[in-house]
Coordinates of C-alpha atoms and ligand atoms in Angstrom, one line a residue:
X1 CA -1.3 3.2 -11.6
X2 CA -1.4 0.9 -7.9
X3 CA -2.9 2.5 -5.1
X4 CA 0.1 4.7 -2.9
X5 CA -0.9 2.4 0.1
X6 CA 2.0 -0.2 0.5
X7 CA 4.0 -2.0 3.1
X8 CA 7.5 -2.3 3.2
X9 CA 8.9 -5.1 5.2
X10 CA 12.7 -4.4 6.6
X11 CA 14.6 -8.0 6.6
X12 CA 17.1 -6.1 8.3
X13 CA 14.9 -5.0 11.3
X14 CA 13.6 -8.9 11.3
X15 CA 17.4 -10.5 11.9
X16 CA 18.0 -7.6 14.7
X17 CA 14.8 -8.7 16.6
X18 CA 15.9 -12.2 16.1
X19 CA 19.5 -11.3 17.6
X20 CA 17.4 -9.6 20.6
X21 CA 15.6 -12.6 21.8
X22 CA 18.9 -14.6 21.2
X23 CA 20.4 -12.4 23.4
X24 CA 17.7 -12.5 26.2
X25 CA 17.7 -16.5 26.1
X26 CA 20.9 -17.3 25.0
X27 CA 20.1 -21.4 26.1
X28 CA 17.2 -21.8 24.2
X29 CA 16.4 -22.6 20.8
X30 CA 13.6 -19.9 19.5
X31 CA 10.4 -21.2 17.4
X32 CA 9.6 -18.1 15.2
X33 CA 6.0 -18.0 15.4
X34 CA 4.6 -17.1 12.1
X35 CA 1.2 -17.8 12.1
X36 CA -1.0 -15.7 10.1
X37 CA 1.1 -15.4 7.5
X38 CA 3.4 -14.1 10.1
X39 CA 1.3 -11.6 11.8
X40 CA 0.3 -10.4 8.6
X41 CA 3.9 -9.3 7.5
X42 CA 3.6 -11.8 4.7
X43 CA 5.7 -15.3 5.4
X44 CA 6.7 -15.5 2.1
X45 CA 8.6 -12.4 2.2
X46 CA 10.7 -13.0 5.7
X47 CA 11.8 -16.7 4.7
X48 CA 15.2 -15.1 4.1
X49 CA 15.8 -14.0 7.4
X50 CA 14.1 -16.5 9.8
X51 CA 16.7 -18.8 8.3
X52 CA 18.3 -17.8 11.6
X53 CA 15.5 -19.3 13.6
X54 CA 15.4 -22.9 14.8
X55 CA 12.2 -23.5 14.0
X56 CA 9.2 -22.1 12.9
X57 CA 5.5 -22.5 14.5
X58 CA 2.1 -21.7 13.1
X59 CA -1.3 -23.0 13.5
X60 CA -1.9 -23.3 9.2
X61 CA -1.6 -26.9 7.8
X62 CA -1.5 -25.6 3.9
X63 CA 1.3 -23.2 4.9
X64 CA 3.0 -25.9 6.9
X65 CA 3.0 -27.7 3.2
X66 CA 3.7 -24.8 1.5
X67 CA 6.9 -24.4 3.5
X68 CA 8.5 -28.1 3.1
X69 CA 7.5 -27.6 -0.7
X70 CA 9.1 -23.9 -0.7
X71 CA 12.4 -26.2 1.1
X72 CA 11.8 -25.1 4.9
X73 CA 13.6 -28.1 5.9
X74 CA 14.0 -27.0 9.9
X75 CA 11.3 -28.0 12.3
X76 CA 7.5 -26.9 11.8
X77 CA 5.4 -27.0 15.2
X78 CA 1.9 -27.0 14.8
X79 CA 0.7 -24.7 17.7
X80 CA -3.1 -25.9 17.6
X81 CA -1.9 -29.5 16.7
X82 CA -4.1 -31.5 14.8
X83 CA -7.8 -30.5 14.0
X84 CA -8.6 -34.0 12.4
X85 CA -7.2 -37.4 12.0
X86 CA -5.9 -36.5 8.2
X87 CA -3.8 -33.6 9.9
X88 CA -1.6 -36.1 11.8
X89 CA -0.9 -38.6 8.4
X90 CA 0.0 -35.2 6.7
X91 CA 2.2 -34.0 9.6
X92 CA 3.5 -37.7 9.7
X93 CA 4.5 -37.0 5.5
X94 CA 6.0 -33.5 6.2
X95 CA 8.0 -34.4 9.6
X96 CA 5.8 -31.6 11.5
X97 CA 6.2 -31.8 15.3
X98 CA 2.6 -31.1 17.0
X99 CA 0.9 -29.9 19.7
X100 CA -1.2 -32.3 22.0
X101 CA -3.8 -30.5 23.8
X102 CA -6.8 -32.8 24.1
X103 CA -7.1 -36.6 24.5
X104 CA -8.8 -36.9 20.8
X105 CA -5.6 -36.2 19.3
X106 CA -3.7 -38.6 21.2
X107 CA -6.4 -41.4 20.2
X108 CA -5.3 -40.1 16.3
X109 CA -1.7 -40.2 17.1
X110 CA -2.4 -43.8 18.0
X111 CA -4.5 -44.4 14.7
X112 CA -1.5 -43.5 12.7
X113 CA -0.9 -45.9 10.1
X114 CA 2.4 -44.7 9.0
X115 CA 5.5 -45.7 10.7
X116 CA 6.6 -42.3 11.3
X117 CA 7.3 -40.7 14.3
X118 CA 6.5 -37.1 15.4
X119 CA 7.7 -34.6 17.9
X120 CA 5.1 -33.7 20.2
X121 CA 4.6 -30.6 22.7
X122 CA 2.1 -31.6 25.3
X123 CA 0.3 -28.5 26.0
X124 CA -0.8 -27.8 30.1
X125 CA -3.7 -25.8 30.6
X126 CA -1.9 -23.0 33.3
X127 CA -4.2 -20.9 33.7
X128 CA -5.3 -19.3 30.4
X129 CA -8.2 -21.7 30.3
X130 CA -8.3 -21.9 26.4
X131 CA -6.3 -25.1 25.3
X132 CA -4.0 -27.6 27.2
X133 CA -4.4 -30.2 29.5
X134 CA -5.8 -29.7 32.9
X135 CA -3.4 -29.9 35.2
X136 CA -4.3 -33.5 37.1
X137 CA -5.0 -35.2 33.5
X138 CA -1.5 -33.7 32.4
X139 CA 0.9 -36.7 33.4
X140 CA -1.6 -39.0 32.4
X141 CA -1.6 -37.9 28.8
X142 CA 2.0 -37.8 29.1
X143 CA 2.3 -41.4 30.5
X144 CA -0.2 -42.7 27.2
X145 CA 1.6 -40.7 25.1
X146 CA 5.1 -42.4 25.7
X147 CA 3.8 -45.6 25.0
X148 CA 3.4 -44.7 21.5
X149 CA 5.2 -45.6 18.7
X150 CA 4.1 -43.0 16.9
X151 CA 5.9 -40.5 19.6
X152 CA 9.5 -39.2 19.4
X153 CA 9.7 -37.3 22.0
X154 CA 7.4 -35.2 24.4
X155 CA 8.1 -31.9 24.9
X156 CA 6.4 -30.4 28.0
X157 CA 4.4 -26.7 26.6
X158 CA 2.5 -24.2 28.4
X159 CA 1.2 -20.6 27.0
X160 CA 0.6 -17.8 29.5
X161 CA -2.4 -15.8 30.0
X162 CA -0.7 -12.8 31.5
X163 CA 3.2 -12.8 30.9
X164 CA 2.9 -9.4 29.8
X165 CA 1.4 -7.9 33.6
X166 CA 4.0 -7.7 36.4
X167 CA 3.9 -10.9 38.4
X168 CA 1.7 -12.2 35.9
X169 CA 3.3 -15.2 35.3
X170 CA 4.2 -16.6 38.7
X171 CA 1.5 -18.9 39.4
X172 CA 1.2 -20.4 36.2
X173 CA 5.0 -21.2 36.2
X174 CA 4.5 -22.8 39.7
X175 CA 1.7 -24.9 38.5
X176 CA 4.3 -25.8 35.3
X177 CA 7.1 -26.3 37.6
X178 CA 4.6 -28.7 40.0
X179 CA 2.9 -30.6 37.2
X180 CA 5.8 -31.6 35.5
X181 CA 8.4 -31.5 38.3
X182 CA 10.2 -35.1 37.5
X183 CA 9.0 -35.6 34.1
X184 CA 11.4 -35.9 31.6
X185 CA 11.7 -34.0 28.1
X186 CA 12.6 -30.7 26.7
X187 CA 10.3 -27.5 27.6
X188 CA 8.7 -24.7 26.7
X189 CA 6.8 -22.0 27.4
X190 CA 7.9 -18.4 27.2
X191 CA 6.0 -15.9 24.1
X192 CA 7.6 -12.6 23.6
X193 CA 6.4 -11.2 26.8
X194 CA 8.2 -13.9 28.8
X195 CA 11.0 -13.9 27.0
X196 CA 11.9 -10.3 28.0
X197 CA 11.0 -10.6 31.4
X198 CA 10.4 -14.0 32.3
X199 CA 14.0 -15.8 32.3
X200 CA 13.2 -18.4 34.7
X201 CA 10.5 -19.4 31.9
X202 CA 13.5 -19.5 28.6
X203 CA 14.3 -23.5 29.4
X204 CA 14.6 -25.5 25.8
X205 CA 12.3 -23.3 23.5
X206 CA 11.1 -20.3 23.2
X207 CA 8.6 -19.0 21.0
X208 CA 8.5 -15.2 20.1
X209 CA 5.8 -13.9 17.9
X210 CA 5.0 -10.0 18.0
X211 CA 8.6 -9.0 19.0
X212 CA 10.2 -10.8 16.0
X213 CA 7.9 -8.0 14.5
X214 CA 9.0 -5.2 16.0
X215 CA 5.9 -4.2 18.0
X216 CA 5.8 -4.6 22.0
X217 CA 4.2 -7.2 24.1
X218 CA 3.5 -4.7 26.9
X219 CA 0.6 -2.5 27.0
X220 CA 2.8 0.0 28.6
X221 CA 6.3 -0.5 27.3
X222 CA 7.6 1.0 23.8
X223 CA 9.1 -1.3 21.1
X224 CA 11.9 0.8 21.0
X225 CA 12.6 0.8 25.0
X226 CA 13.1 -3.0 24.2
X227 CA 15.7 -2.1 21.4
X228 CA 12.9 -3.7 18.4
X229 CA 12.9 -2.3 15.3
X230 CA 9.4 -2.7 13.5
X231 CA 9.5 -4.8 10.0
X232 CA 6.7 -3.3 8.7
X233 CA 6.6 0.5 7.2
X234 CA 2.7 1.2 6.4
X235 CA 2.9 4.3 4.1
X236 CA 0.8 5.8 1.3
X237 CA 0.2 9.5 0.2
X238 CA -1.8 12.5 0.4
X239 CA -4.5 12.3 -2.9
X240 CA -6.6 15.8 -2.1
X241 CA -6.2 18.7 0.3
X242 CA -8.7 20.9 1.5
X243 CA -9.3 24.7 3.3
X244 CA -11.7 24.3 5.9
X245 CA -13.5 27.1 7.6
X246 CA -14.3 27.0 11.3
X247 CA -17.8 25.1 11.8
X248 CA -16.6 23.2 8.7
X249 CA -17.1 19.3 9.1
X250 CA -15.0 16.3 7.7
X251 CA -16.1 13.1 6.5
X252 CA -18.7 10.8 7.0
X253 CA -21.5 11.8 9.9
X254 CA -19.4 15.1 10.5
X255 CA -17.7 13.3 13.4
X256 CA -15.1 16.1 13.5
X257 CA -15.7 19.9 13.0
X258 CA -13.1 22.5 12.5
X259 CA -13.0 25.5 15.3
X260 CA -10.4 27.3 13.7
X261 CA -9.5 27.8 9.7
X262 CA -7.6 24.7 9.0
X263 CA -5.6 22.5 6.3
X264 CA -6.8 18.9 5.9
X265 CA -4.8 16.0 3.6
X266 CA -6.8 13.2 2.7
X267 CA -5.0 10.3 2.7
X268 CA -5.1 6.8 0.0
X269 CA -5.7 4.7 2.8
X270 CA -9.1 3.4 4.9
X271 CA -10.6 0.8 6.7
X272 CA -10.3 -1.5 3.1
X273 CA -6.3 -1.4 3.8
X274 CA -6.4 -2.6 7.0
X275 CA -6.5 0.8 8.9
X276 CA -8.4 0.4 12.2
X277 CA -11.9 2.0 11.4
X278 CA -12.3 2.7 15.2
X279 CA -9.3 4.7 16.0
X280 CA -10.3 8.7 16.3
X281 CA -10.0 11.4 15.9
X282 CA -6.4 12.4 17.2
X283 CA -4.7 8.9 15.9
X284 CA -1.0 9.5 15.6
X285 CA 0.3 9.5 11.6
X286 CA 3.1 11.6 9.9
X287 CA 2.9 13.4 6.9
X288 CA 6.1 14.5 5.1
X289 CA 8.5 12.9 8.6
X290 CA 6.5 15.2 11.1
X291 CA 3.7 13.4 13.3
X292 CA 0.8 15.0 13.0
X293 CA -3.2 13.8 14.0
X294 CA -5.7 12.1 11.6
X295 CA -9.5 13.7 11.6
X296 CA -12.5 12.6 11.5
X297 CA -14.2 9.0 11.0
X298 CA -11.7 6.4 8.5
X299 CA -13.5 5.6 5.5
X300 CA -13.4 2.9 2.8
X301 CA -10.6 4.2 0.9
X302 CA -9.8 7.0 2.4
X303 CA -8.4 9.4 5.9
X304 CA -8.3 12.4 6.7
X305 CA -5.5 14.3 9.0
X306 CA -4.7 17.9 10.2
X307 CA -1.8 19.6 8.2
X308 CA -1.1 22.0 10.7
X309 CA 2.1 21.2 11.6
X310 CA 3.2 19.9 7.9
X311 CA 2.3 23.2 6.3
X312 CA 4.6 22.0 3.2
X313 CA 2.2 19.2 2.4
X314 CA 1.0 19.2 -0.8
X315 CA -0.8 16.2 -2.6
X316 CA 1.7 13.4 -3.5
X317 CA 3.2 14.1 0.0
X318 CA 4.5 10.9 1.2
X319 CA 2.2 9.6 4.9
X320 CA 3.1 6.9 7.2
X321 CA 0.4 4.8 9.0
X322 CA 2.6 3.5 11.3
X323 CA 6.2 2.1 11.0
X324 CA 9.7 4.3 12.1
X325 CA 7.9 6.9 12.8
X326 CA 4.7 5.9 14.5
X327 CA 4.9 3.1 16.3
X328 CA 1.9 0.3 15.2
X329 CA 1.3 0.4 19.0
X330 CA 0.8 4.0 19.2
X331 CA -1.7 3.6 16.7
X332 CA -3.2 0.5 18.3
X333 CA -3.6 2.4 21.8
X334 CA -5.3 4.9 19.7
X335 CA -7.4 2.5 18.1
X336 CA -8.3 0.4 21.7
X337 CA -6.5 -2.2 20.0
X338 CA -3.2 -3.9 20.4
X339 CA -0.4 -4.0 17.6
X340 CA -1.0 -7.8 16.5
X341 CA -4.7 -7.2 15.4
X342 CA -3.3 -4.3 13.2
X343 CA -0.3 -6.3 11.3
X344 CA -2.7 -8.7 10.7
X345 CA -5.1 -6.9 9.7
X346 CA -3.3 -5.6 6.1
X347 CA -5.5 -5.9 3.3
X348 CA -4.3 -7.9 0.3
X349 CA -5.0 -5.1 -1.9
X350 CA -1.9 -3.5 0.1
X351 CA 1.1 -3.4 -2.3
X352 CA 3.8 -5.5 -0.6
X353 CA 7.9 -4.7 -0.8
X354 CA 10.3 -6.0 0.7
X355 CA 13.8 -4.5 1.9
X356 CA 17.1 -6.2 2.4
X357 CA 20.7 -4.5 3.0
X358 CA 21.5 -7.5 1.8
X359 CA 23.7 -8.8 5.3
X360 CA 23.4 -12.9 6.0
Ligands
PLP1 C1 1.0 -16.8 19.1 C2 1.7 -17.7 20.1 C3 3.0 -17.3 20.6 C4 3.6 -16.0 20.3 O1 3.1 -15.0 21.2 P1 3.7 -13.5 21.1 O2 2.9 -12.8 22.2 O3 3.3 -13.0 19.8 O4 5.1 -13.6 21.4 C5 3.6 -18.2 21.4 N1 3.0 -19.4 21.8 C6 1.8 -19.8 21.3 C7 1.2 -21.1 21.7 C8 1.1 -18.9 20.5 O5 -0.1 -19.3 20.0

């Protein structure tokens, strides 16, 4: 018998949250970011559906080859660009554009002993402070970059630090707009965040990660207020039910204590699935449809949660982690965590199914 804990990835949910960010940047072409095996979703499993992207971007160089060899034939971006010399003869082989975001991989670029040619994103450094160009070393990366044969084309890239906070992005698009004001070549620069509220940041490209998902950019704005339907359904079942008494104590270190006479469902799923460890007492998770609280500390295999309002739970009663339901951000706030960190964070002992209405 597999464990009950399983994802279930909705295909359907994907394309709609495709269709939002074409309809928020109707201009641009969209990268879907898929990096970490696509926030955890499982890459593999969406190929069907980000058909309908322009291009896909991820920091892995095996999955890169993995997807030319599956016959992803669109472009690849590399979002980290090159980490050694070999990367850029590989990405030469597998027409991958890259990104550029230090002067050693413009001295590779430059090594190159193919005669290919590769699509680079120049990355400016606008404020996050973690890769990129600064900005008065920007044009002059650009300028040695055009006079590369190896070079197709230069598009100009940023990433923001704070797209997600109101007014967050304004000086980091004014230092975009002055540092490459005059430059030619294609641009891009908005994430998810930017996409939805940024519009003055769309130009050429955009690249959308966590929305594609289904899970919100914003610390303080629901998914479904931004008309996202989450791809991945995190269910398993209730294994064991017990009576407590009040003064009775669940779980490990008797972190939570019963002051009434309660019912408590322990749940196949813990920390070795990929559920947050750190999220408390009072993390939101339904049991048979109605929300309800979990108790106590997360163990290995296991969770704990209050069957007070689900008195019809009985073991085998179906429990969802986070999906329609609960949102993966509700469950992240809970946790001190964001959604991302939780998507990625599924355990590969997690069965995996996928659901498709079957649409184009
Ligand atoms: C991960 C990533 C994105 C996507 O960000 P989201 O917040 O998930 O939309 C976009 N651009 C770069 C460079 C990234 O690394």
């Amino acid at each position: 018998m597999p464990r009950a804990a399983r994802i279930t990835i909705s295909l359907p949910a994907l394309r709609h949250n495709l269709q939002r960010v074409r309809a928020l940047a109707p201009t641009a072409r969209a990268w879907a970011v898929v990096k970490a095996d696509a926030y955890g979703h499982g890459l593999e499993a969406l190929l069907p559906a980000l058909d309908a992207a322009d291009g896909l971007a991820l920091v892995e160089f095996d999955r890169a080859q993995w997807l030319r060899e599956r016959g992803w034939s669109k472009p690849i971006l590399m979002l980290e660009g090159a980490f050694e010399p070999a990367d850029v003869e590989l990405a030469a082989r597998l027409g991958l554009s890259l990104t550029v975001h230090e002067p050693r991989q413009i001295d590779w670029l430059s090594g190159l002993a193919s005669s290919s040619r590769l699509g680079i994103h120049l990355k400016l450094n606008s404020g996050m402070n973690r890769l990129g160009f600064a900005a008065f070393d920007y044009r002059a990366a650009w300028e040695r970059l055009r006079t590369l044969q190896s070079v197709a084309g230069i598009t100009l890239m940023t990433h923001f630090a704070n797209a997600d906070l109101a007014g967050g992005a304004t000086q980091a698009l004014a230092t975009f707009s002055h540092v490459t004001q005059g430059l030619e070549g294609e641009r891009s620069l908005a994430n998810s965040a930017a996409i939805i509220d940024w519009p003055g940041a769309h130009h050429d490209w955009v690249r959308p990660g966590i929305m594609l998902y289904g899970a919100s950019p914003f610390g303080s704005r629901s998914a479904a207020s931004l008309d996202l339907m989450p791809v991945m359904q995190f269910e398993s079942r209730l294994i064991g039910r017990q009576q407590l008494a009040a003064g009775d104590a669940v779980g490990y270190g008797s972190a939570f204590f019963a002051d009434r006479p309660m019912s408590i469902g322990i749940v196949a799923c813990g920390y070795a699935d990929g559920y947050p460890r750190h999220a408390p007492t009072g993390s939101p998770i339904a049991v048979c449809g109605v929300r309800t609280r979990t108790v106590g500390r997360v163990s290995m295999d296991m969770l704990a949660v209050d069957l007070e309002p689900v008195p019809q739970a009985v073991v085998g009663s179906p429990v969802e982690l986070w999906g329609e339901q609960v949102p993966v951000d509700e469950v992240a706030a809970s946790a001190g965590t964001i959604g991302y960190e939780l998507t990625c964070a599924i355990a590969p002992r997690v069965l995996r199914q996928v659901f498709d209405d079957g649409a184009r």
